[in-house]
Amino acid sequence: MPTPSCPLNTPRITVAGASGFIGTTLCQELAKEYPVTALTRSPARAETPDPEACIQWQHCDLFSQEDVTRALQGCDYAIYLVHSLAPSSRLTQAAPRDMDLILADNFARAAAANGVKQILFVGGYIPDSFRISTLLWSRREVEMVLGAHGVPITVLRAGLVVGPGGSASRLMVELVRRMGVLFMPPSARSVTRPIALQDLNRAIQHAVGQPEQFSGPHDIGGPQDISYVEALRTTARLLNLKRRFIILPWLPARIAALGARWVTGTPTDLVAPVIDSLPRDTIIRDNPLQRHINPGAIPFEQALNEALDHPRQRLKPSPRQPIQKRTRAQLRRDSRVRSIQRIILPPGQNAAWVAGNYFRWLTQCCWPLVVTEVIAPARDNGQPSTTHPDAGYRIHLRWPRLNILELIHDPAASHARRQVYRITGGLLARNIEDKGRFEFHTVLDDRYTLAAIHDFAPALPWYIYLWTQAVGHLLVMRRYQRHLARLAR
């Protein structure tokens, strides 16, 4: 709880994704005026003391709706800075956009349950075009999900955010450092509006607590339009490096992204948003938030110069860097699995229907090897048991009859749009904690159901599991996706 030196009688702000390069500095600024709860998926970060007494760090599994609901208790305003690119399991079989949907829906439902007055989300520019990249559309889906449960939402749409630890800034610096000649696609001449991290934080601080005035999306950017090639030339000048920039008449974006990934070592999921934003100029729509940050807005060159570690000719490190090794080591020790597949939902159906349909279909899919058996509800003196009032499923081999997985329905955590089955036993599961679960999660006005395995602990040795059970599960789920897609036509 906050100490007496913290602001008193002021609203409490909760920041999800607080350990990122935006969240770290934002929490420090907000804590000057508000008590702040900083949510992080990293136990290592939550256990690290913070010199700022008004920031209460809290570990929260954002994939668990129950965890998020507890974390938002007492919260007045919530800031959502989450993305799914940071690893959360030793093995992840999921597209980032599908993980983003589950995270956002859990957060929005938890905010509604706790009476949160405003959700503030930092997204990306949405072009005025019928053509939109998968990654930008994912950001738009998150906007829709966050606003789908009745909590007023403020969306700040920004492009290139320049600051220490920023992924796009790091990509530019590493490209310039490592290549004497940079070959670029024609779209590198397109213009964007980079924004300094300090200015983005100013916009967030101004909008928080005013849901009526700043409802809906707001485009924000820095004080100048600059092309991507000019941004790279500026980077070379600040690093005191002589570089040649050659714009080719034709260079597919996919090849440019692969080249940038190979040269810099930056993951594809971080390279792709920058490459995807190249083809068209950024147009900032006038709005009160942009007008608020215009006075004193920091130009691109100054923002990048302040973010550079000049003696090392690198970008200043991410705030996550000191804990990344501990986090990776923890994930490796736990050896958990996350697997999420997006399923088109047949009209008129919900998650409860998909769950029952899936387990019945599984026997047909895996015939003659596997049988799915309904576990009847336990009974006490002829009446349904109060401890196990609902059924589950047992998956076993046809011959020999060995129980390989057992899943028990959790009615307390389930409703029509979310069905939860706890993985409680079977030869293929380590029975160490009751964390593993299989969820069917409906989102976007029942357009999709996300079939998700969370925190599954395999009993097989890890590398045997990777090439057997993990592959088998993925193939089965791909087949089920096609099965329901046919039903949805």
Short mmCIF file of C-alpha atoms in Angstrom, two decimals:
data_model
loop_
_atom_site.label_atom_id
_atom_site.label_comp_id
_atom_site.label_asym_id
_atom_site.label_seq_id
_atom_site.Cartn_x
_atom_site.Cartn_y
_atom_site.Cartn_z
CA MET A 1 0.00 0.00 0.00
CA PRO A 2 1.19 3.57 -0.63
CA THR A 3 3.15 5.32 2.10
CA PRO A 4 2.01 8.64 3.69
CA SER A 5 4.34 10.50 1.30
CA CYS A 6 2.18 9.45 -1.63
CA PRO A 7 -0.66 11.62 -2.95
CA LEU A 8 -3.70 11.23 -0.72
CA ASN A 9 -7.39 11.30 -1.63
CA THR A 10 -6.58 10.96 -5.32
CA PRO A 11 -7.75 8.33 -7.82
CA ARG A 12 -5.70 5.14 -8.09
CA ILE A 13 -4.22 4.37 -11.51
CA THR A 14 -3.30 0.87 -12.64
CA VAL A 15 -0.82 0.44 -15.48
CA ALA A 16 -0.76 -2.90 -17.31
CA GLY A 17 2.48 -3.50 -19.20
CA ALA A 18 4.29 -1.28 -16.72
CA SER A 19 7.75 -2.83 -17.17
CA GLY A 20 8.05 -1.81 -20.84
CA PHE A 21 9.92 1.21 -22.13
CA ILE A 22 6.76 3.36 -22.15
CA GLY A 23 5.32 2.03 -18.90
CA THR A 24 8.47 2.44 -16.79
CA THR A 25 8.83 6.18 -17.32
CA LEU A 26 5.06 6.74 -17.33
CA CYS A 27 4.67 5.13 -13.88
CA GLN A 28 7.38 7.39 -12.49
CA GLU A 29 5.63 10.49 -13.83
CA LEU A 30 2.15 9.43 -12.72
CA ALA A 31 3.40 8.58 -9.22
CA LYS A 32 4.08 12.28 -8.62
CA GLU A 33 0.32 12.89 -8.62
CA TYR A 34 -1.39 9.53 -8.07
CA PRO A 35 -0.89 6.23 -6.26
CA VAL A 36 0.07 3.77 -9.01
CA THR A 37 -0.30 0.00 -9.23
CA ALA A 38 2.13 -1.34 -11.82
CA LEU A 39 1.17 -4.74 -13.25
CA THR A 40 3.80 -7.00 -14.76
CA ARG A 41 3.81 -10.57 -16.06
CA SER A 42 7.38 -10.99 -14.79
CA PRO A 43 7.69 -12.37 -11.23
CA ALA A 44 11.32 -11.18 -11.31
CA ARG A 45 10.23 -7.57 -11.91
CA ALA A 46 7.48 -7.73 -9.29
CA GLU A 47 10.03 -8.92 -6.71
CA THR A 48 12.51 -6.14 -7.54
CA PRO A 49 12.31 -3.22 -5.07
CA ASP A 50 11.44 0.15 -6.59
CA PRO A 51 12.88 3.38 -5.19
CA GLU A 52 9.61 5.15 -6.04
CA ALA A 53 7.46 4.58 -2.94
CA CYS A 54 4.18 5.45 -4.69
CA ILE A 55 4.52 2.65 -7.25
CA GLN A 56 3.17 -0.68 -6.03
CA TRP A 57 4.51 -3.43 -8.32
CA GLN A 58 2.30 -6.49 -8.64
CA HIS A 59 2.74 -9.74 -10.53
CA CYS A 60 -0.34 -10.48 -12.63
CA ASP A 61 -1.00 -13.26 -15.13
CA LEU A 62 -2.94 -11.27 -17.72
CA PHE A 63 -4.02 -14.51 -19.40
CA SER A 64 -6.04 -15.28 -16.26
CA GLN A 65 -9.27 -13.30 -15.99
CA GLU A 66 -9.39 -14.05 -12.27
CA ASP A 67 -5.89 -12.62 -11.72
CA VAL A 68 -6.71 -9.44 -13.65
CA THR A 69 -9.99 -8.96 -11.79
CA ARG A 70 -8.17 -9.12 -8.45
CA ALA A 71 -5.44 -6.77 -9.71
CA LEU A 72 -7.95 -4.06 -10.73
CA GLN A 73 -9.73 -3.95 -7.40
CA GLY A 74 -9.78 -0.37 -6.14
CA CYS A 75 -8.63 1.00 -9.50
CA ASP A 76 -10.21 4.21 -10.83
CA TYR A 77 -8.39 4.56 -14.17
CA ALA A 78 -6.52 1.87 -16.10
CA ILE A 79 -3.77 2.31 -18.69
CA TYR A 80 -3.23 -0.59 -21.08
CA LEU A 81 0.27 -0.81 -22.62
CA VAL A 82 0.33 -4.57 -23.13
CA HIS A 83 1.60 -6.42 -26.16
CA SER A 84 2.10 -10.15 -26.47
CA LEU A 85 5.65 -10.15 -27.88
CA ALA A 86 7.40 -10.68 -24.55
CA PRO A 87 7.65 -14.44 -23.88
CA SER A 88 5.24 -15.81 -21.28
CA SER A 89 5.93 -19.57 -21.64
CA ARG A 90 8.79 -21.79 -22.65
CA LEU A 91 6.77 -22.85 -25.72
CA THR A 92 4.13 -20.66 -27.36
CA GLN A 93 2.01 -21.96 -30.23
CA ALA A 94 0.03 -18.81 -30.96
CA ALA A 95 -0.09 -15.81 -33.26
CA PRO A 96 0.59 -12.54 -31.37
CA ARG A 97 -2.74 -11.09 -32.55
CA ASP A 98 -4.65 -14.00 -30.98
CA MET A 99 -2.84 -13.61 -27.68
CA ASP A 100 -3.57 -9.88 -27.81
CA LEU A 101 -7.30 -10.59 -28.11
CA ILE A 102 -7.38 -12.78 -25.00
CA LEU A 103 -5.30 -10.31 -22.98
CA ALA A 104 -7.49 -7.36 -23.98
CA ASP A 105 -10.78 -9.18 -23.36
CA ASN A 106 -9.65 -10.34 -19.91
CA PHE A 107 -8.63 -6.79 -19.06
CA ALA A 108 -11.85 -5.19 -20.33
CA ARG A 109 -14.06 -7.68 -18.46
CA ALA A 110 -12.05 -7.19 -15.26
CA ALA A 111 -12.27 -3.40 -15.61
CA ALA A 112 -16.05 -3.59 -16.04
CA ALA A 113 -16.39 -5.90 -13.02
CA ASN A 114 -14.48 -3.43 -10.84
CA GLY A 115 -16.25 -0.27 -12.03
CA VAL A 116 -13.15 1.25 -13.64
CA LYS A 117 -14.02 4.70 -15.02
CA GLN A 118 -11.66 4.78 -18.02
CA ILE A 119 -9.31 2.55 -20.02
CA LEU A 120 -6.53 4.34 -21.86
CA PHE A 121 -4.82 2.39 -24.65
CA VAL A 122 -1.80 3.22 -26.81
CA GLY A 123 -2.31 1.78 -30.30
CA GLY A 124 -1.03 2.41 -33.81
CA TYR A 125 -2.04 4.62 -36.72
CA ILE A 126 -4.92 3.21 -38.79
CA PRO A 127 -4.59 4.24 -42.47
CA ASP A 128 -7.48 5.70 -44.47
CA SER A 129 -7.47 2.76 -46.83
CA PHE A 130 -9.17 -0.56 -47.47
CA ARG A 131 -5.69 -2.12 -47.34
CA ILE A 132 -4.39 -2.54 -43.82
CA SER A 133 -1.63 -4.77 -42.51
CA THR A 134 -2.35 -7.70 -40.21
CA LEU A 135 -0.41 -6.09 -37.39
CA LEU A 136 -2.22 -2.76 -37.62
CA TRP A 137 -5.56 -4.55 -37.78
CA SER A 138 -4.57 -6.45 -34.65
CA ARG A 139 -4.19 -3.10 -32.84
CA ARG A 140 -7.65 -2.13 -34.10
CA GLU A 141 -9.12 -5.40 -32.81
CA VAL A 142 -7.63 -4.67 -29.39
CA GLU A 143 -9.31 -1.24 -29.43
CA MET A 144 -12.67 -2.86 -30.19
CA VAL A 145 -12.31 -5.53 -27.50
CA LEU A 146 -11.23 -3.04 -24.81
CA GLY A 147 -14.31 -0.95 -25.53
CA ALA A 148 -16.75 -3.86 -25.78
CA HIS A 149 -17.73 -4.22 -22.11
CA GLY A 150 -19.01 -0.77 -21.22
CA VAL A 151 -15.92 0.97 -19.81
CA PRO A 152 -15.19 4.32 -21.56
CA ILE A 153 -12.03 4.01 -23.65
CA THR A 154 -9.47 6.59 -24.78
CA VAL A 155 -7.18 5.47 -27.61
CA LEU A 156 -3.90 7.20 -28.41
CA ARG A 157 -2.74 6.17 -31.88
CA ALA A 158 0.98 6.75 -32.34
CA GLY A 159 3.60 5.68 -34.84
CA LEU A 160 7.33 5.61 -34.15
CA VAL A 161 7.91 6.28 -30.44
CA VAL A 162 11.48 7.46 -29.83
CA GLY A 163 13.05 6.71 -26.48
CA PRO A 164 15.51 4.48 -24.59
CA GLY A 165 14.72 0.81 -25.18
CA GLY A 166 12.20 1.46 -27.96
CA SER A 167 12.11 -1.41 -30.46
CA ALA A 168 11.73 0.80 -33.57
CA SER A 169 14.49 3.15 -32.40
CA ARG A 170 16.76 0.20 -31.74
CA LEU A 171 16.04 -1.18 -35.22
CA MET A 172 17.14 2.08 -36.85
CA VAL A 173 20.29 2.37 -34.75
CA GLU A 174 21.34 -1.23 -35.37
CA LEU A 175 20.74 -0.98 -39.13
CA VAL A 176 22.93 2.12 -39.34
CA ARG A 177 25.62 0.66 -37.07
CA ARG A 178 25.95 -2.64 -38.91
CA MET A 179 25.58 -1.68 -42.58
CA GLY A 180 27.75 0.64 -44.65
CA VAL A 181 25.26 0.65 -47.50
CA LEU A 182 21.51 0.39 -46.88
CA PHE A 183 19.25 -0.73 -49.73
CA MET A 184 15.69 0.42 -49.18
CA PRO A 185 12.30 -0.02 -50.88
CA PRO A 186 10.63 2.94 -52.65
CA SER A 187 8.19 3.21 -49.74
CA ALA A 188 11.08 4.40 -47.52
CA ARG A 189 10.27 7.86 -48.87
CA SER A 190 6.87 7.76 -47.12
CA VAL A 191 6.45 10.29 -44.35
CA THR A 192 5.69 9.60 -40.68
CA ARG A 193 5.37 11.65 -37.49
CA PRO A 194 7.69 10.17 -34.85
CA ILE A 195 6.89 11.17 -31.29
CA ALA A 196 9.26 11.47 -28.34
CA LEU A 197 8.54 9.21 -25.38
CA GLN A 198 8.23 12.29 -23.14
CA ASP A 199 5.53 13.76 -25.40
CA LEU A 200 3.58 10.49 -25.51
CA ASN A 201 3.65 10.40 -21.71
CA ARG A 202 2.45 14.01 -21.60
CA ALA A 203 -0.52 13.08 -23.76
CA ILE A 204 -1.37 10.10 -21.54
CA GLN A 205 -1.14 12.18 -18.36
CA HIS A 206 -3.39 14.83 -19.86
CA ALA A 207 -6.06 12.35 -20.99
CA VAL A 208 -6.18 10.13 -17.92
CA GLY A 209 -9.12 10.89 -15.68
CA GLN A 210 -11.09 12.68 -18.41
CA PRO A 211 -13.02 9.93 -20.21
CA GLU A 212 -15.81 12.25 -21.39
CA GLN A 213 -13.50 14.79 -22.99
CA PHE A 214 -11.14 12.28 -24.60
CA SER A 215 -13.44 9.47 -25.67
CA GLY A 216 -12.48 7.37 -28.70
CA PRO A 217 -9.36 7.47 -30.90
CA HIS A 218 -6.85 10.34 -31.05
CA ASP A 219 -3.91 10.46 -33.47
CA ILE A 220 -0.79 11.93 -31.92
CA GLY A 221 2.68 12.65 -33.30
CA GLY A 222 5.73 14.82 -32.96
CA PRO A 223 6.26 18.34 -34.35
CA GLN A 224 7.62 17.34 -37.76
CA ASP A 225 6.96 15.10 -40.75
CA ILE A 226 10.00 13.02 -41.65
CA SER A 227 10.58 10.23 -44.15
CA TYR A 228 12.02 6.92 -43.03
CA VAL A 229 15.15 7.39 -45.14
CA GLU A 230 15.69 10.83 -43.62
CA ALA A 231 15.27 9.34 -40.13
CA LEU A 232 18.06 6.87 -40.94
CA ARG A 233 20.29 9.65 -42.28
CA THR A 234 19.72 11.57 -39.04
CA THR A 235 20.62 8.43 -37.06
CA ALA A 236 23.90 8.06 -39.00
CA ARG A 237 24.76 11.71 -38.39
CA LEU A 238 24.16 11.44 -34.65
CA LEU A 239 26.35 8.31 -34.51
CA ASN A 240 29.09 10.05 -36.55
CA LEU A 241 28.95 7.31 -39.19
CA LYS A 242 29.18 7.71 -42.94
CA ARG A 243 26.53 5.62 -44.64
CA ARG A 244 25.04 5.35 -48.13
CA PHE A 245 21.30 5.00 -48.59
CA ILE A 246 20.15 3.57 -51.90
CA ILE A 247 16.44 3.41 -52.71
CA LEU A 248 15.77 0.60 -55.14
CA PRO A 249 12.96 0.81 -57.70
CA TRP A 250 11.56 -2.47 -56.38
CA LEU A 251 12.10 -4.32 -53.10
CA PRO A 252 9.34 -6.45 -51.53
CA ALA A 253 8.53 -5.52 -47.94
CA ARG A 254 8.92 -9.15 -46.85
CA ILE A 255 12.50 -9.27 -48.14
CA ALA A 256 13.25 -5.91 -46.50
CA ALA A 257 11.89 -7.22 -43.19
CA LEU A 258 13.91 -10.45 -43.40
CA GLY A 259 17.05 -8.46 -44.23
CA ALA A 260 16.52 -6.12 -41.28
CA ARG A 261 15.93 -9.06 -38.98
CA TRP A 262 19.07 -10.87 -40.17
CA VAL A 263 21.30 -7.79 -39.88
CA THR A 264 20.07 -6.52 -36.50
CA GLY A 265 18.95 -9.71 -34.76
CA THR A 266 15.62 -8.02 -33.99
CA PRO A 267 12.68 -10.47 -33.84
CA THR A 268 10.37 -10.46 -36.86
CA ASP A 269 7.42 -9.43 -34.68
CA LEU A 270 9.26 -6.20 -33.83
CA VAL A 271 10.54 -5.52 -37.35
CA ALA A 272 7.21 -6.09 -39.05
CA PRO A 273 5.30 -3.10 -37.58
CA VAL A 274 7.92 -0.68 -38.92
CA ILE A 275 8.03 -2.31 -42.37
CA ASP A 276 4.21 -2.52 -42.53
CA SER A 277 3.90 1.22 -41.89
CA LEU A 278 6.14 2.16 -44.83
CA PRO A 279 3.79 2.13 -47.84
CA ARG A 280 1.76 5.26 -47.07
CA ASP A 281 2.24 8.66 -45.47
CA THR A 282 0.94 9.28 -41.96
CA ILE A 283 -1.80 11.88 -41.69
CA ILE A 284 -2.53 13.25 -38.21
CA ARG A 285 -6.17 14.21 -37.69
CA ASP A 286 -6.58 17.35 -35.61
CA ASN A 287 -7.69 16.63 -32.04
CA PRO A 288 -7.40 18.22 -28.57
CA LEU A 289 -4.67 15.84 -27.39
CA GLN A 290 -2.44 16.73 -30.33
CA ARG A 291 -3.04 20.41 -29.72
CA HIS A 292 -2.11 19.92 -26.05
CA ILE A 293 1.31 18.41 -26.78
CA ASN A 294 2.21 20.67 -29.73
CA PRO A 295 3.75 23.43 -27.55
CA GLY A 296 7.19 22.21 -26.51
CA ALA A 297 7.01 19.00 -28.55
CA ILE A 298 10.46 17.46 -29.01
CA PRO A 299 11.82 17.14 -32.59
CA PHE A 300 12.93 13.72 -33.82
CA GLU A 301 16.65 14.49 -33.83
CA GLN A 302 16.64 15.77 -30.25
CA ALA A 303 14.58 12.81 -29.01
CA LEU A 304 16.88 10.28 -30.67
CA ASN A 305 20.01 12.08 -29.49
CA GLU A 306 18.79 11.92 -25.87
CA ALA A 307 18.00 8.20 -26.25
CA LEU A 308 21.49 7.30 -27.54
CA ASP A 309 24.41 5.97 -25.53
CA HIS A 310 26.99 7.87 -27.60
CA PRO A 311 30.21 6.27 -26.26
CA ARG A 312 28.88 2.80 -27.18
CA GLN A 313 27.08 4.00 -30.34
CA ARG A 314 23.93 2.18 -29.25
CA LEU A 315 20.48 2.96 -27.99
CA LYS A 316 20.17 3.15 -24.21
CA PRO A 317 18.94 -0.22 -22.91
CA SER A 318 15.36 -1.25 -22.31
CA PRO A 319 14.12 -1.07 -18.69
CA ARG A 320 13.40 -4.80 -18.99
CA GLN A 321 17.03 -5.69 -19.71
CA PRO A 322 18.19 -6.20 -16.07
CA ILE A 323 15.46 -8.82 -15.47
CA GLN A 324 15.31 -10.51 -18.88
CA LYS A 325 17.81 -13.24 -18.00
CA ARG A 326 16.00 -14.06 -14.76
CA THR A 327 12.66 -14.14 -16.57
CA ARG A 328 13.96 -16.48 -19.30
CA ALA A 329 15.55 -18.75 -16.69
CA GLN A 330 12.25 -18.92 -14.77
CA LEU A 331 10.31 -19.81 -17.93
CA ARG A 332 12.82 -22.54 -18.72
CA ARG A 333 12.58 -24.02 -15.21
CA ASP A 334 8.78 -24.02 -15.27
CA SER A 335 8.64 -25.55 -18.79
CA ARG A 336 5.06 -24.45 -19.40
CA VAL A 337 3.19 -24.39 -22.70
CA ARG A 338 0.72 -21.93 -24.19
CA SER A 339 -1.23 -22.76 -27.35
CA ILE A 340 -3.96 -20.55 -28.85
CA GLN A 341 -5.93 -20.99 -32.07
CA ARG A 342 -8.56 -18.63 -33.47
CA ILE A 343 -11.73 -20.40 -34.60
CA ILE A 344 -14.50 -18.87 -36.69
CA LEU A 345 -17.69 -19.30 -34.70
CA PRO A 346 -20.78 -20.66 -36.49
CA PRO A 347 -23.68 -18.17 -36.30
CA GLY A 348 -25.80 -18.41 -33.17
CA GLN A 349 -23.27 -20.43 -31.17
CA ASN A 350 -21.06 -19.58 -28.20
CA ALA A 351 -18.06 -20.88 -26.27
CA ALA A 352 -20.14 -23.43 -24.36
CA TRP A 353 -21.29 -24.96 -27.65
CA VAL A 354 -17.74 -25.02 -29.07
CA ALA A 355 -16.38 -26.78 -25.98
CA GLY A 356 -18.92 -29.60 -26.18
CA ASN A 357 -18.56 -29.87 -29.95
CA TYR A 358 -14.77 -30.04 -29.75
CA PHE A 359 -14.61 -32.92 -27.27
CA ARG A 360 -17.20 -34.92 -29.21
CA TRP A 361 -15.37 -34.25 -32.48
CA LEU A 362 -12.00 -35.27 -31.00
CA THR A 363 -12.92 -38.96 -30.98
CA GLN A 364 -13.79 -38.81 -34.69
CA CYS A 365 -10.61 -36.89 -35.53
CA CYS A 366 -8.24 -39.28 -33.73
CA TRP A 367 -10.03 -42.56 -34.52
CA PRO A 368 -8.99 -45.31 -33.90
CA LEU A 369 -6.25 -44.21 -31.49
CA VAL A 370 -8.03 -41.96 -28.99
CA VAL A 371 -11.40 -41.99 -27.22
CA THR A 372 -12.99 -39.05 -25.41
CA GLU A 373 -15.17 -40.01 -22.47
CA VAL A 374 -17.57 -37.75 -20.57
CA ILE A 375 -16.94 -37.69 -16.83
CA ALA A 376 -20.33 -37.81 -15.15
CA PRO A 377 -20.87 -35.37 -12.28
CA ALA A 378 -20.03 -36.88 -8.89
CA ARG A 379 -23.04 -37.66 -6.73
CA ASP A 380 -23.56 -37.54 -2.97
CA ASN A 381 -26.41 -39.76 -1.67
CA GLY A 382 -28.04 -39.75 -5.08
CA GLN A 383 -27.78 -35.95 -5.46
CA PRO A 384 -25.32 -33.95 -7.59
CA SER A 385 -22.14 -33.29 -5.63
CA THR A 386 -21.56 -29.79 -4.31
CA THR A 387 -17.81 -30.18 -4.77
CA HIS A 388 -17.96 -31.34 -8.40
CA PRO A 389 -21.31 -30.09 -9.71
CA ASP A 390 -20.30 -30.21 -13.36
CA ALA A 391 -18.77 -32.76 -15.69
CA GLY A 392 -15.43 -32.98 -17.42
CA TYR A 393 -13.73 -35.14 -20.01
CA ARG A 394 -11.24 -37.98 -19.91
CA ILE A 395 -9.10 -38.63 -22.99
CA HIS A 396 -7.63 -42.13 -23.19
CA LEU A 397 -6.03 -44.49 -25.66
CA ARG A 398 -8.34 -47.05 -27.22
CA TRP A 399 -5.75 -49.79 -26.63
CA PRO A 400 -4.17 -50.15 -24.19
CA ARG A 401 -6.77 -48.24 -22.20
CA LEU A 402 -4.53 -45.62 -20.63
CA ASN A 403 -5.79 -42.28 -19.36
CA ILE A 404 -3.64 -39.63 -21.07
CA LEU A 405 -5.47 -36.42 -20.07
CA GLU A 406 -8.23 -35.51 -17.67
CA LEU A 407 -10.04 -32.16 -17.74
CA ILE A 408 -12.58 -31.00 -15.15
CA HIS A 409 -15.03 -28.22 -15.95
CA ASP A 410 -14.71 -25.15 -13.71
CA PRO A 411 -18.24 -23.71 -13.48
CA ALA A 412 -17.17 -20.83 -11.22
CA ALA A 413 -14.85 -19.46 -13.91
CA SER A 414 -17.14 -20.26 -16.84
CA HIS A 415 -20.02 -18.53 -18.58
CA ALA A 416 -21.59 -18.65 -22.04
CA ARG A 417 -18.66 -16.80 -23.65
CA ARG A 418 -15.89 -18.49 -21.67
CA GLN A 419 -15.57 -22.14 -20.75
CA VAL A 420 -12.70 -23.27 -18.51
CA TYR A 421 -11.49 -26.85 -18.03
CA ARG A 422 -8.76 -27.52 -15.47
CA ILE A 423 -6.16 -30.08 -16.53
CA THR A 424 -6.15 -32.31 -13.46
CA GLY A 425 -4.49 -35.55 -14.49
CA GLY A 426 -3.42 -38.05 -17.12
CA LEU A 427 -0.13 -39.59 -18.17
CA LEU A 428 0.75 -36.62 -20.41
CA ALA A 429 0.39 -33.91 -17.74
CA ARG A 430 2.61 -33.11 -14.78
CA ASN A 431 0.33 -32.85 -11.78
CA ILE A 432 2.28 -30.22 -9.88
CA GLU A 433 -0.11 -27.27 -9.64
CA ASP A 434 -3.69 -26.69 -10.66
CA LYS A 435 -2.66 -24.02 -13.18
CA GLY A 436 -2.96 -25.86 -16.48
CA ARG A 437 -6.27 -25.19 -18.19
CA PHE A 438 -8.04 -25.46 -21.52
CA GLU A 439 -10.25 -22.44 -22.28
CA PHE A 440 -12.74 -21.61 -25.00
CA HIS A 441 -12.96 -17.82 -25.13
CA THR A 442 -15.41 -15.97 -27.39
CA VAL A 443 -14.53 -12.41 -28.50
CA LEU A 444 -15.55 -9.63 -30.88
CA ASP A 445 -19.32 -10.02 -30.56
CA ASP A 446 -19.16 -13.81 -30.96
CA ARG A 447 -17.23 -13.59 -34.21
CA TYR A 448 -14.41 -15.84 -33.00
CA THR A 449 -13.71 -18.37 -30.28
CA LEU A 450 -10.13 -18.72 -29.11
CA ALA A 451 -9.26 -22.27 -28.08
CA ALA A 452 -6.42 -21.78 -25.61
CA ILE A 453 -4.23 -24.01 -23.49
CA HIS A 454 -2.58 -22.01 -20.70
CA ASP A 455 0.23 -23.06 -18.34
CA PHE A 456 0.21 -26.69 -19.40
CA ALA A 457 3.08 -28.68 -17.83
CA PRO A 458 3.92 -31.72 -20.01
CA ALA A 459 4.98 -34.95 -18.34
CA LEU A 460 7.11 -36.07 -21.29
CA PRO A 461 10.78 -35.00 -21.38
CA TRP A 462 10.84 -31.56 -22.96
CA TYR A 463 12.45 -32.32 -26.32
CA ILE A 464 10.41 -35.49 -26.78
CA TYR A 465 7.29 -33.45 -26.05
CA LEU A 466 8.28 -30.82 -28.65
CA TRP A 467 8.41 -33.37 -31.48
CA THR A 468 5.44 -35.54 -30.46
CA GLN A 469 2.62 -34.19 -28.30
CA ALA A 470 3.17 -30.53 -29.22
CA VAL A 471 3.10 -31.29 -32.95
CA GLY A 472 0.07 -33.58 -32.55
CA HIS A 473 -1.92 -30.97 -30.64
CA LEU A 474 -1.18 -28.31 -33.26
CA LEU A 475 -2.24 -30.57 -36.13
CA VAL A 476 -5.49 -31.49 -34.35
CA MET A 477 -6.34 -27.84 -33.66
CA ARG A 478 -5.61 -26.85 -37.26
CA ARG A 479 -7.99 -29.56 -38.41
CA TYR A 480 -10.67 -28.38 -35.97
CA GLN A 481 -10.28 -24.82 -37.25
CA ARG A 482 -11.06 -26.06 -40.76
CA HIS A 483 -13.97 -28.16 -39.44
CA LEU A 484 -15.73 -25.20 -37.82
CA ALA A 485 -14.90 -22.89 -40.74
CA ARG A 486 -16.93 -25.26 -42.96
CA LEU A 487 -19.82 -25.19 -40.49
CA ALA A 488 -19.71 -21.38 -40.38
CA ARG A 489 -20.16 -21.01 -44.15
#
